[in-house]
Amino acid sequence: MNHFSPIIYNTPARLPLYELFCSGRLGCSYGALMSIAIALVRESSALMVGQYFKRRRDFVEIVVQMGAGIGVILFSVFFKEALGLMGWRLGLQAATGLLLSAFFLGTFYRSASLYHPQRRAILHLKTQRKKVLKGKPSNDRPPYFDFSVLRLKSLRMILLSSGIGAIGAYTPLFYLALQGEEDGLEASDLLLIHTFMGLAMAAGTVIVGLVVLRPSPQCLISLQYLCQATLYGIGLSLLALATVNGYHGYVLFAWLYGFCLGGYQYAVHQYTLDRVRARQFARGWSLVLAVRSLPTLFGVPIAGYINQSTPRAGYYFSFTFTVIGASLLFL
C-alpha cells in the first residue's frame, strides 16, 4: 500500500468537493477497519504461537516476525499489479478476497492443550477440581481489564520508550514512496526499493534473533542494548533520508532502515517477554502495541506537515523523537 501513497496524496487536488468528501470518508473507513482487523488478527495469532511453542518460542518468533518483511515484498508487488490493471475499486476488492482466504485456515485450529504430553493427567485434575468446587461460588475469574502488570517498572520504561520512539520511527513507511516520486524515481524503481526494504526487515529479524538465541561467550549483548541499538539505527537512517538523492541512495536507505526496523520489532518483543512473566505477557504486549499506535497516529501527520512547509525537515523531527525513545531505556 505504501507504493501508491503518491496517488493518495495527489488525488484530492483533482477531485470536486463532493467527490473529495466521499473519497475522504471512504479512505478513513477503509483505514480504520483495516487497522482494527490487523490488530485483532495478526497480534492475537502471534500470542497463539506462544501457546503452541513454549520451549522453542524464541526461534518460532523469528519466523513470525519475518512475516512483516515478506508481506512488504509480496503486497508491494500485488498492489502495484492489481491496482494498476483493475483500478482502485476492483484492486482493493481483490486484496480483500486474498486476505479473506486466510480466514479458512482457522478451521484447522486445535487447542494447544491437545498436544500436551500430560494431557490426561491435566484433564483428570480439572475434573476433580470441578467436583470439589461444585455448588460453591467461584471467584477465580480474572478481571476483564487488568492493569496490574503496570506495576513493573521495566514494563513502564518499555512503554515510555516505545511510545516516544513510535512518533518518528515509522515515518518512512508512509512517505518514502511520495518523496521518491517527487525526486523523479520511476514506479519500477520504487517497487524495487520496497522489495529491498522487505528483504532487509526479514534479514534484520533473523540476525538479531540469532544474536539472542546463540550469544557469543566473548560478547554478550542484552536485549535492552539490542533494542537501543536498532532504534538508534532507525534514527540514523532517518537522518540519511533527509539528505539522500538518487536511486542508489534510496536503496542504501531501504536496506539500513529495513534491517534496523525488523531487528527492533523482534528485540522489543523479546525484551517485553523477558521482563514480563509469560502468564502476563499477553496483557503487557497489548499495552506496548497500544502505546506505539497512538503516537504514530499523530507523529506521521506532523512530520508530513513539516515536510510540506520545509522539504525533508520533518525527518529531523522524527529523528529527534526516535533517539529520545532509545535513550529512555537507560533509565
Tab-separated table of C-alpha atoms in Angstrom:
chain	number	residue	atom	x	y	z
A	1	MET	CA	0.000	0.000	0.000
A	2	ASN	CA	2.909	2.336	0.656
A	3	HIS	CA	3.894	2.233	-3.004
A	4	PHE	CA	0.723	4.057	-4.026
A	5	SER	CA	0.809	6.767	-1.375
A	6	PRO	CA	1.715	9.427	-4.013
A	7	ILE	CA	-1.566	8.677	-5.752
A	8	ILE	CA	-3.435	9.005	-2.462
A	9	TYR	CA	-1.884	12.388	-1.733
A	10	ASN	CA	-2.199	13.766	-5.267
A	11	THR	CA	-5.786	12.672	-5.945
A	12	PRO	CA	-7.581	15.334	-3.806
A	13	ALA	CA	-6.207	18.144	-5.967
A	14	ARG	CA	-8.101	16.752	-8.977
A	15	LEU	CA	-11.461	15.909	-7.355
A	16	PRO	CA	-14.576	18.080	-6.986
A	17	LEU	CA	-15.685	18.939	-3.474
A	18	TYR	CA	-18.404	16.262	-3.228
A	19	GLU	CA	-16.136	13.524	-4.571
A	20	LEU	CA	-13.369	14.665	-2.248
A	21	PHE	CA	-15.724	14.417	0.739
A	22	CYS	CA	-16.873	10.928	-0.260
A	23	SER	CA	-13.353	9.702	-1.004
A	24	GLY	CA	-12.146	11.064	2.332
A	25	ARG	CA	-14.837	9.186	4.225
A	26	LEU	CA	-14.077	6.048	2.221
A	27	GLY	CA	-10.357	6.299	2.968
A	28	CYS	CA	-10.942	6.823	6.690
A	29	SER	CA	-13.402	3.930	6.862
A	30	TYR	CA	-11.103	1.608	4.950
A	31	GLY	CA	-8.091	2.556	7.062
A	32	ALA	CA	-9.993	2.215	10.346
A	33	LEU	CA	-11.469	-1.182	9.519
A	34	MET	CA	-8.188	-2.495	8.140
A	35	SER	CA	-6.180	-1.366	11.176
A	36	ILE	CA	-8.700	-2.836	13.638
A	37	ALA	CA	-8.739	-6.135	11.759
A	38	ILE	CA	-4.941	-6.307	11.650
A	39	ALA	CA	-4.701	-5.567	15.372
A	40	LEU	CA	-7.230	-8.284	16.207
A	41	VAL	CA	-5.924	-10.975	13.874
A	42	ARG	CA	-2.186	-10.562	13.500
A	43	GLU	CA	-1.248	-9.917	17.107
A	44	SER	CA	-3.688	-12.437	18.547
A	45	SER	CA	-2.237	-15.075	16.227
A	46	ALA	CA	1.239	-14.141	17.453
A	47	LEU	CA	0.082	-14.758	21.015
A	48	MET	CA	-1.325	-18.136	19.973
A	49	VAL	CA	2.115	-19.113	18.707
A	50	GLY	CA	3.433	-18.710	22.232
A	51	GLN	CA	0.835	-21.185	23.487
A	52	TYR	CA	1.868	-23.857	21.000
A	53	PHE	CA	5.654	-23.425	21.152
A	54	LYS	CA	6.712	-22.853	24.736
A	55	ARG	CA	10.189	-24.387	24.616
A	56	ARG	CA	11.299	-23.066	21.221
A	57	ARG	CA	9.304	-19.874	21.367
A	58	ASP	CA	12.276	-17.607	20.631
A	59	PHE	CA	13.017	-19.431	17.386
A	60	VAL	CA	9.382	-19.521	16.272
A	61	GLU	CA	9.056	-15.793	16.958
A	62	ILE	CA	11.796	-15.198	14.380
A	63	VAL	CA	9.667	-16.905	11.741
A	64	VAL	CA	6.572	-14.975	12.829
A	65	GLN	CA	8.313	-11.586	12.838
A	66	MET	CA	9.793	-12.298	9.402
A	67	GLY	CA	6.240	-12.239	8.082
A	68	ALA	CA	6.226	-8.439	8.182
A	69	GLY	CA	9.158	-8.189	5.779
A	70	ILE	CA	7.795	-10.870	3.470
A	71	GLY	CA	4.423	-9.118	3.495
A	72	VAL	CA	6.028	-5.845	2.397
A	73	ILE	CA	7.589	-7.655	-0.576
A	74	LEU	CA	4.510	-9.587	-1.669
A	75	PHE	CA	1.902	-6.901	-1.189
A	76	SER	CA	4.003	-4.176	-2.796
A	77	VAL	CA	4.001	-6.255	-5.973
A	78	PHE	CA	0.374	-7.317	-5.549
A	79	PHE	CA	-0.957	-3.797	-5.055
A	80	LYS	CA	1.033	-2.445	-7.977
A	81	GLU	CA	-0.230	-5.111	-10.359
A	82	ALA	CA	-3.789	-5.369	-9.033
A	83	LEU	CA	-4.484	-1.649	-8.739
A	84	GLY	CA	-2.691	-0.921	-11.995
A	85	LEU	CA	-4.675	-3.485	-14.000
A	86	MET	CA	-8.076	-3.436	-12.284
A	87	GLY	CA	-8.275	0.036	-10.763
A	88	TRP	CA	-8.793	1.098	-7.167
A	89	ARG	CA	-12.194	-0.492	-6.511
A	90	LEU	CA	-11.561	-3.903	-8.046
A	91	GLY	CA	-7.949	-3.904	-6.867
A	92	LEU	CA	-8.912	-3.367	-3.235
A	93	GLN	CA	-11.646	-5.983	-3.581
A	94	ALA	CA	-9.050	-8.434	-4.883
A	95	ALA	CA	-6.858	-7.657	-1.869
A	96	THR	CA	-9.853	-8.227	0.410
A	97	GLY	CA	-10.518	-11.590	-1.217
A	98	LEU	CA	-6.901	-12.610	-0.783
A	99	LEU	CA	-6.943	-11.701	2.895
A	100	LEU	CA	-10.308	-13.387	3.377
A	101	SER	CA	-8.855	-16.675	2.160
A	102	ALA	CA	-6.738	-16.781	5.331
A	103	PHE	CA	-9.976	-16.986	7.329
A	104	PHE	CA	-10.415	-20.628	6.363
A	105	LEU	CA	-7.086	-21.505	7.965
A	106	GLY	CA	-8.857	-21.070	11.294
A	107	THR	CA	-10.802	-24.271	10.632
A	108	PHE	CA	-7.573	-26.187	11.282
A	109	TYR	CA	-7.170	-24.645	14.742
A	110	ARG	CA	-6.869	-27.041	17.649
A	111	SER	CA	-6.274	-26.124	21.256
A	112	ALA	CA	-2.657	-26.259	22.380
A	113	SER	CA	-3.676	-28.411	25.363
A	114	LEU	CA	-4.440	-31.284	22.964
A	115	TYR	CA	-0.718	-31.647	22.293
A	116	HIS	CA	0.418	-31.542	25.922
A	117	PRO	CA	2.328	-34.732	26.893
A	118	GLN	CA	0.431	-34.941	30.210
A	119	ARG	CA	-2.975	-34.057	28.816
A	120	ARG	CA	-4.817	-36.917	30.531
A	121	ALA	CA	-3.424	-36.004	33.943
A	122	ILE	CA	-4.398	-32.366	33.426
A	123	LEU	CA	-7.944	-33.310	32.427
A	124	HIS	CA	-8.225	-35.566	35.474
A	125	LEU	CA	-7.142	-32.752	37.801
A	126	LYS	CA	-9.596	-30.345	36.184
A	127	THR	CA	-12.423	-32.847	36.581
A	128	GLN	CA	-11.626	-33.406	40.258
A	129	ARG	CA	-11.411	-29.665	40.829
A	130	LYS	CA	-14.841	-29.144	39.297
A	131	LYS	CA	-16.296	-31.795	41.594
A	132	VAL	CA	-14.793	-30.136	44.669
A	133	LEU	CA	-15.956	-26.645	43.675
A	134	LYS	CA	-19.400	-27.764	42.545
A	135	GLY	CA	-22.049	-25.698	44.278
A	136	LYS	CA	-19.537	-23.182	45.628
A	137	PRO	CA	-19.209	-19.637	44.279
A	138	SER	CA	-16.065	-19.208	42.250
A	139	ASN	CA	-14.046	-16.004	42.362
A	140	ASP	CA	-11.105	-17.266	40.327
A	141	ARG	CA	-12.131	-15.491	37.135
A	142	PRO	CA	-9.659	-12.663	36.470
A	143	PRO	CA	-10.975	-9.146	35.817
A	144	TYR	CA	-11.641	-8.225	32.202
A	145	PHE	CA	-9.485	-5.095	32.394
A	146	ASP	CA	-6.371	-5.970	34.374
A	147	PHE	CA	-3.614	-3.349	34.564
A	148	SER	CA	-1.695	-4.928	37.416
A	149	VAL	CA	1.155	-5.599	35.002
A	150	LEU	CA	1.884	-1.859	35.015
A	151	ARG	CA	3.373	-2.242	38.482
A	152	LEU	CA	6.579	-3.428	36.818
A	153	LYS	CA	8.950	-0.505	36.378
A	154	SER	CA	10.745	-2.205	33.497
A	155	LEU	CA	7.486	-2.503	31.551
A	156	ARG	CA	6.676	1.152	32.186
A	157	MET	CA	10.058	2.085	30.725
A	158	ILE	CA	9.385	-0.095	27.675
A	159	LEU	CA	6.016	1.593	27.209
A	160	LEU	CA	7.527	5.058	27.517
A	161	SER	CA	10.383	4.267	25.149
A	162	SER	CA	8.139	2.586	22.578
A	163	GLY	CA	5.614	5.407	22.664
A	164	ILE	CA	8.141	8.210	22.236
A	165	GLY	CA	10.111	6.307	19.599
A	166	ALA	CA	6.976	5.475	17.605
A	167	ILE	CA	6.388	9.181	16.951
A	168	GLY	CA	9.129	9.110	14.341
A	169	ALA	CA	10.259	5.532	13.772
A	170	TYR	CA	7.540	4.642	11.242
A	171	THR	CA	7.510	7.869	9.220
A	172	PRO	CA	9.415	6.457	6.185
A	173	LEU	CA	6.815	3.725	5.730
A	174	PHE	CA	4.278	6.429	4.852
A	175	TYR	CA	6.367	8.991	2.967
A	176	LEU	CA	9.111	7.054	1.201
A	177	ALA	CA	7.109	6.483	-1.995
A	178	LEU	CA	5.884	10.085	-2.050
A	179	GLN	CA	9.378	11.501	-1.651
A	180	GLY	CA	10.773	9.116	-4.253
A	181	GLU	CA	8.159	10.199	-6.788
A	182	GLU	CA	8.908	13.856	-6.086
A	183	ASP	CA	12.594	13.142	-6.743
A	184	GLY	CA	11.754	11.663	-10.138
A	185	LEU	CA	12.060	7.939	-9.448
A	186	GLU	CA	10.067	5.630	-11.698
A	187	ALA	CA	7.377	3.271	-10.453
A	188	SER	CA	9.557	0.221	-11.094
A	189	ASP	CA	12.370	1.763	-9.040
A	190	LEU	CA	10.016	2.454	-6.133
A	191	LEU	CA	8.799	-1.132	-6.271
A	192	LEU	CA	12.375	-2.416	-6.077
A	193	ILE	CA	13.103	-0.103	-3.153
A	194	HIS	CA	10.149	-1.519	-1.213
A	195	THR	CA	11.271	-5.029	-2.122
A	196	PHE	CA	14.725	-4.318	-0.720
A	197	MET	CA	13.142	-2.892	2.411
A	198	GLY	CA	11.124	-6.075	2.936
A	199	LEU	CA	14.217	-8.228	2.455
A	200	ALA	CA	16.128	-6.059	4.919
A	201	MET	CA	13.349	-6.371	7.513
A	202	ALA	CA	13.437	-10.152	7.239
A	203	ALA	CA	17.248	-10.170	7.420
A	204	GLY	CA	17.256	-7.889	10.461
A	205	THR	CA	14.797	-10.147	12.254
A	206	VAL	CA	16.888	-13.248	11.545
A	207	ILE	CA	20.244	-11.737	12.520
A	208	VAL	CA	19.001	-10.120	15.731
A	209	GLY	CA	17.163	-13.350	16.547
A	210	LEU	CA	20.339	-15.384	16.116
A	211	VAL	CA	22.197	-12.960	18.377
A	212	VAL	CA	19.548	-13.587	21.042
A	213	LEU	CA	19.366	-17.363	20.560
A	214	ARG	CA	23.082	-18.082	20.220
A	215	PRO	CA	25.021	-15.442	22.144
A	216	SER	CA	28.780	-15.478	21.904
A	217	PRO	CA	30.644	-16.173	25.183
A	218	GLN	CA	33.128	-13.424	24.308
A	219	CYS	CA	30.467	-10.786	23.568
A	220	LEU	CA	27.140	-10.912	25.385
A	221	ILE	CA	24.569	-8.326	24.262
A	222	SER	CA	21.474	-7.853	26.387
A	223	LEU	CA	18.024	-7.377	24.897
A	224	GLN	CA	17.925	-3.825	26.206
A	225	TYR	CA	21.023	-2.862	24.243
A	226	LEU	CA	19.686	-4.601	21.139
A	227	CYS	CA	16.508	-2.519	21.376
A	228	GLN	CA	18.523	0.646	21.795
A	229	ALA	CA	20.998	-0.168	19.018
A	230	THR	CA	18.287	-0.925	16.469
A	231	LEU	CA	16.274	2.147	17.455
A	232	TYR	CA	19.382	4.325	17.159
A	233	GLY	CA	19.926	2.737	13.742
A	234	ILE	CA	16.425	3.791	12.711
A	235	GLY	CA	17.288	7.321	13.807
A	236	LEU	CA	20.462	7.343	11.706
A	237	SER	CA	18.519	6.108	8.690
A	238	LEU	CA	16.075	8.997	9.154
A	239	LEU	CA	18.998	11.404	9.001
A	240	ALA	CA	20.132	9.685	5.816
A	241	LEU	CA	16.653	10.006	4.296
A	242	ALA	CA	16.746	13.753	4.914
A	243	THR	CA	19.789	14.071	2.630
A	244	VAL	CA	19.516	11.096	0.257
A	245	ASN	CA	19.432	11.615	-3.512
A	246	GLY	CA	19.204	9.246	-6.452
A	247	TYR	CA	18.120	5.641	-6.799
A	248	HIS	CA	21.218	4.133	-5.177
A	249	GLY	CA	20.854	6.419	-2.173
A	250	TYR	CA	17.289	5.259	-1.656
A	251	VAL	CA	18.372	1.623	-1.951
A	252	LEU	CA	21.021	2.147	0.730
A	253	PHE	CA	18.438	3.798	2.974
A	254	ALA	CA	15.950	0.949	2.403
A	255	TRP	CA	18.491	-1.655	3.500
A	256	LEU	CA	19.587	0.297	6.589
A	257	TYR	CA	16.097	1.270	7.695
A	258	GLY	CA	14.530	-2.119	6.958
A	259	PHE	CA	17.285	-4.021	8.771
A	260	CYS	CA	17.021	-1.866	11.896
A	261	LEU	CA	13.214	-1.886	11.856
A	262	GLY	CA	12.999	-5.670	11.574
A	263	GLY	CA	15.583	-6.123	14.314
A	264	TYR	CA	13.815	-3.636	16.567
A	265	GLN	CA	10.445	-5.358	16.182
A	266	TYR	CA	11.929	-8.671	17.298
A	267	ALA	CA	14.135	-7.207	20.031
A	268	VAL	CA	11.372	-5.213	21.733
A	269	HIS	CA	9.060	-8.235	21.571
A	270	GLN	CA	11.594	-10.491	23.281
A	271	TYR	CA	12.614	-7.772	25.736
A	272	THR	CA	8.988	-7.427	26.832
A	273	LEU	CA	8.708	-11.207	27.167
A	274	ASP	CA	11.882	-11.231	29.268
A	275	ARG	CA	10.672	-8.508	31.639
A	276	VAL	CA	7.086	-9.713	31.976
A	277	ARG	CA	6.131	-13.175	33.148
A	278	ALA	CA	4.837	-15.470	30.431
A	279	ARG	CA	1.420	-15.595	32.089
A	280	GLN	CA	1.108	-11.795	31.915
A	281	PHE	CA	2.816	-11.335	28.568
A	282	ALA	CA	-0.444	-11.045	26.616
A	283	ARG	CA	-1.538	-8.062	28.723
A	284	GLY	CA	1.892	-6.443	28.690
A	285	TRP	CA	2.425	-6.838	24.952
A	286	SER	CA	-1.048	-5.500	24.150
A	287	LEU	CA	-0.209	-2.359	26.130
A	288	VAL	CA	3.051	-1.962	24.199
A	289	LEU	CA	1.190	-2.180	20.886
A	290	ALA	CA	-1.440	0.312	22.022
A	291	VAL	CA	1.183	2.772	23.230
A	292	ARG	CA	3.041	2.516	19.906
A	293	SER	CA	-0.047	3.041	17.751
A	294	LEU	CA	-1.326	6.302	19.228
A	295	PRO	CA	1.929	8.303	18.827
A	296	THR	CA	2.195	7.034	15.251
A	297	LEU	CA	-1.270	8.450	14.577
A	298	PHE	CA	-0.059	11.945	15.442
A	299	GLY	CA	3.658	11.787	14.659
A	300	VAL	CA	3.333	10.807	10.995
A	301	PRO	CA	0.956	13.682	10.017
A	302	ILE	CA	3.071	16.213	11.908
A	303	ALA	CA	6.176	15.102	10.002
A	304	GLY	CA	4.199	15.387	6.758
A	305	TYR	CA	3.079	18.943	7.526
A	306	ILE	CA	6.654	19.930	8.361
A	307	ASN	CA	7.852	18.439	5.070
A	308	GLN	CA	5.261	20.485	3.191
A	309	SER	CA	6.471	23.757	4.688
A	310	THR	CA	10.177	22.869	4.680
A	311	PRO	CA	11.183	19.949	2.434
A	312	ARG	CA	12.583	16.970	4.370
A	313	ALA	CA	12.664	18.866	7.670
A	314	GLY	CA	10.056	16.502	9.074
A	315	TYR	CA	12.618	13.706	9.151
A	316	TYR	CA	14.673	15.685	11.676
A	317	PHE	CA	11.539	15.866	13.832
A	318	SER	CA	11.155	12.089	13.546
A	319	PHE	CA	14.860	11.549	14.234
A	320	THR	CA	14.667	13.556	17.465
A	321	PHE	CA	11.858	11.520	18.990
A	322	THR	CA	13.349	8.223	17.826
A	323	VAL	CA	16.642	8.967	19.569
A	324	ILE	CA	14.828	10.163	22.697
A	325	GLY	CA	12.839	6.924	22.769
A	326	ALA	CA	16.011	4.845	22.536
A	327	SER	CA	17.740	6.873	25.259
A	328	LEU	CA	14.847	6.427	27.698
A	329	LEU	CA	15.753	2.753	28.104
A	330	PHE	CA	18.829	3.859	30.072
A	331	LEU	CA	16.547	4.984	32.916
